[in-house]
Coordinates of C-alpha atoms in Angstrom, one line a residue:
X1 CA 123.5 -76.9 -30.0
X2 CA 121.8 -74.5 -27.5
X3 CA 118.7 -75.1 -25.5
X4 CA 117.0 -72.3 -23.6
X5 CA 113.8 -71.2 -21.9
X6 CA 112.5 -67.7 -21.3
X7 CA 109.3 -65.9 -20.5
X8 CA 107.2 -64.8 -23.4
X9 CA 108.1 -61.1 -22.8
X10 CA 111.7 -61.8 -23.7
X11 CA 110.8 -63.4 -27.1
X12 CA 110.0 -60.9 -29.9
X13 CA 108.4 -62.7 -32.9
X14 CA 109.0 -61.4 -36.4
X15 CA 106.0 -59.5 -38.0
X16 CA 104.8 -62.5 -40.0
X17 CA 104.5 -64.6 -36.7
X18 CA 102.6 -62.1 -34.5
X19 CA 100.8 -63.5 -31.5
X20 CA 97.1 -63.9 -32.0
X21 CA 96.5 -63.0 -28.4
X22 CA 98.8 -62.3 -25.4
X23 CA 102.4 -63.4 -25.5
X24 CA 102.9 -66.9 -24.2
X25 CA 104.0 -67.5 -20.6
X26 CA 107.0 -69.7 -21.6
X27 CA 109.0 -70.1 -24.7
X28 CA 111.3 -73.1 -24.9
X29 CA 113.8 -73.2 -27.7
X30 CA 116.5 -75.3 -29.3
X31 CA 118.8 -74.4 -32.1
X32 CA 121.7 -75.9 -34.0
X33 CA 124.5 -73.3 -34.3
X34 CA 127.8 -73.2 -36.1
X35 CA 129.9 -70.8 -34.1
X36 CA 132.9 -68.9 -35.6
X37 CA 134.9 -67.4 -32.7
X38 CA 137.5 -64.6 -33.1
X39 CA 139.5 -64.4 -29.8
X40 CA 142.7 -63.0 -28.4
X41 CA 144.4 -64.6 -25.4
X42 CA 146.9 -63.2 -22.9
X43 CA 149.2 -65.6 -21.1
X44 CA 150.6 -64.6 -17.8
X45 CA 154.4 -64.8 -17.6
X46 CA 156.6 -66.4 -15.0
X47 CA 155.4 -70.0 -15.2
X48 CA 157.4 -72.8 -16.7
X49 CA 155.2 -75.8 -17.5
X50 CA 151.9 -74.2 -16.3
X51 CA 150.3 -70.8 -16.8
X52 CA 147.1 -68.8 -16.4
X53 CA 145.4 -67.0 -19.3
X54 CA 142.6 -64.6 -20.1
X55 CA 140.7 -64.7 -23.4
X56 CA 138.2 -62.2 -24.9
X57 CA 136.6 -62.2 -28.2
X58 CA 133.5 -62.2 -30.4
X59 CA 131.6 -64.9 -32.2
X60 CA 129.5 -65.1 -35.3
X61 CA 126.6 -67.6 -35.4
X62 CA 125.3 -69.5 -38.4
X63 CA 122.0 -71.1 -37.4
X64 CA 121.2 -74.3 -39.2
X65 CA 117.8 -74.9 -37.5
X66 CA 115.8 -73.5 -34.7
X67 CA 112.7 -74.8 -33.0
X68 CA 110.4 -73.2 -30.4
X69 CA 107.6 -74.4 -28.2
X70 CA 105.2 -71.9 -26.9
X71 CA 103.1 -72.4 -23.7
X72 CA 100.1 -70.2 -23.0
X73 CA 98.2 -70.1 -19.7
X74 CA 95.0 -70.5 -21.7
X75 CA 95.0 -74.1 -23.2
X76 CA 92.5 -73.1 -25.8
X77 CA 95.1 -70.9 -27.5
X78 CA 97.5 -73.8 -27.7
X79 CA 94.8 -76.0 -29.3
X80 CA 94.3 -73.4 -32.0
X81 CA 95.6 -74.9 -35.3
X82 CA 96.8 -71.4 -36.4
X83 CA 99.4 -71.4 -33.6
X84 CA 102.8 -72.6 -35.0
X85 CA 104.5 -74.9 -32.5
X86 CA 107.8 -74.8 -34.3
X87 CA 109.5 -73.1 -37.3
X88 CA 112.7 -73.9 -39.2
X89 CA 115.2 -71.1 -39.9
X90 CA 114.9 -71.9 -43.6
X91 CA 111.5 -70.2 -43.4
X92 CA 112.9 -67.0 -42.1
X93 CA 114.1 -63.9 -44.0
X94 CA 117.9 -64.4 -43.8
X95 CA 117.9 -64.3 -40.0
X96 CA 120.3 -67.3 -39.7
X97 CA 123.6 -65.3 -39.9
X98 CA 124.6 -63.2 -36.9
X99 CA 127.9 -61.5 -37.5
X100 CA 129.8 -60.7 -34.2
X101 CA 126.6 -61.1 -32.2
X102 CA 128.0 -62.6 -29.1
X103 CA 131.0 -61.6 -26.9
X104 CA 133.0 -64.2 -25.0
X105 CA 135.2 -63.9 -21.9
X106 CA 137.2 -66.9 -20.6
X107 CA 139.9 -67.3 -18.0
X108 CA 141.7 -70.4 -17.0
X109 CA 144.7 -72.6 -16.4
X110 CA 147.1 -74.1 -19.0
X111 CA 149.2 -77.2 -18.5
X112 CA 151.8 -78.3 -21.0
X113 CA 151.8 -82.0 -21.7
X114 CA 155.0 -81.7 -23.8
X115 CA 156.9 -78.8 -25.5
X116 CA 154.3 -78.6 -28.3
X117 CA 150.9 -79.5 -26.7
X118 CA 149.0 -77.9 -23.8
X119 CA 145.6 -78.5 -22.3
X120 CA 143.6 -75.4 -21.3
X121 CA 140.6 -75.4 -19.0
X122 CA 138.5 -72.6 -17.5
X123 CA 135.0 -71.1 -17.1
X124 CA 133.6 -68.9 -19.8
X125 CA 130.7 -66.5 -20.2
X126 CA 129.0 -65.4 -23.5
X127 CA 127.1 -62.2 -23.6
X128 CA 124.7 -61.2 -26.5
X129 CA 125.3 -58.1 -28.5
X130 CA 122.2 -58.7 -30.7
X131 CA 119.1 -60.8 -30.5
X132 CA 119.6 -64.2 -32.1
X133 CA 117.2 -66.2 -34.2
X134 CA 113.5 -65.9 -35.1
X135 CA 112.6 -64.4 -31.7
X136 CA 115.6 -62.1 -31.3
X137 CA 116.5 -64.0 -28.1
X138 CA 119.4 -62.8 -26.0
X139 CA 121.5 -66.0 -25.7
X140 CA 123.5 -65.7 -22.5
X141 CA 125.7 -68.7 -22.0
X142 CA 128.1 -69.9 -19.3
X143 CA 130.1 -73.1 -19.0
X144 CA 133.4 -74.8 -18.7
X145 CA 135.6 -74.8 -21.7
X146 CA 138.4 -77.3 -22.4
X147 CA 140.9 -76.8 -25.3
X148 CA 144.0 -78.4 -26.7
X149 CA 146.6 -75.9 -27.8
X150 CA 149.4 -76.6 -30.3
X151 CA 152.6 -74.6 -30.4
X152 CA 155.7 -74.7 -32.6

């Protein structure tokens, strides 16, 4: 699940959801996403039970739902019953699948727990290649990723 907030200028509504006046000041969003990553990892040599790694890849997003709240400076606009406060991706024209829309870079540390199982931890950044969802929002993400790796 991703939560985000942006200024109205960064949100591009689809034609059927045009603004009735100026763009909102703030757009807050939340979406349920199923992410399918395709990544390649390089492990640095010379370490016995521990190692460092770098990962790069792309992800495809399948959006199950998305919700948006729009905030206008003029409260009369927000009180207008024609302003949609939220929409479901089911109402959109096949905008819920974003193939290879986000690139990922991750670097970190790997520690073997035994000869077959390792724990990986490191920071990551995800950069958008395309706009995601109803508003074509550039979903830029950062965080700390933790993985369990299995080996033969």
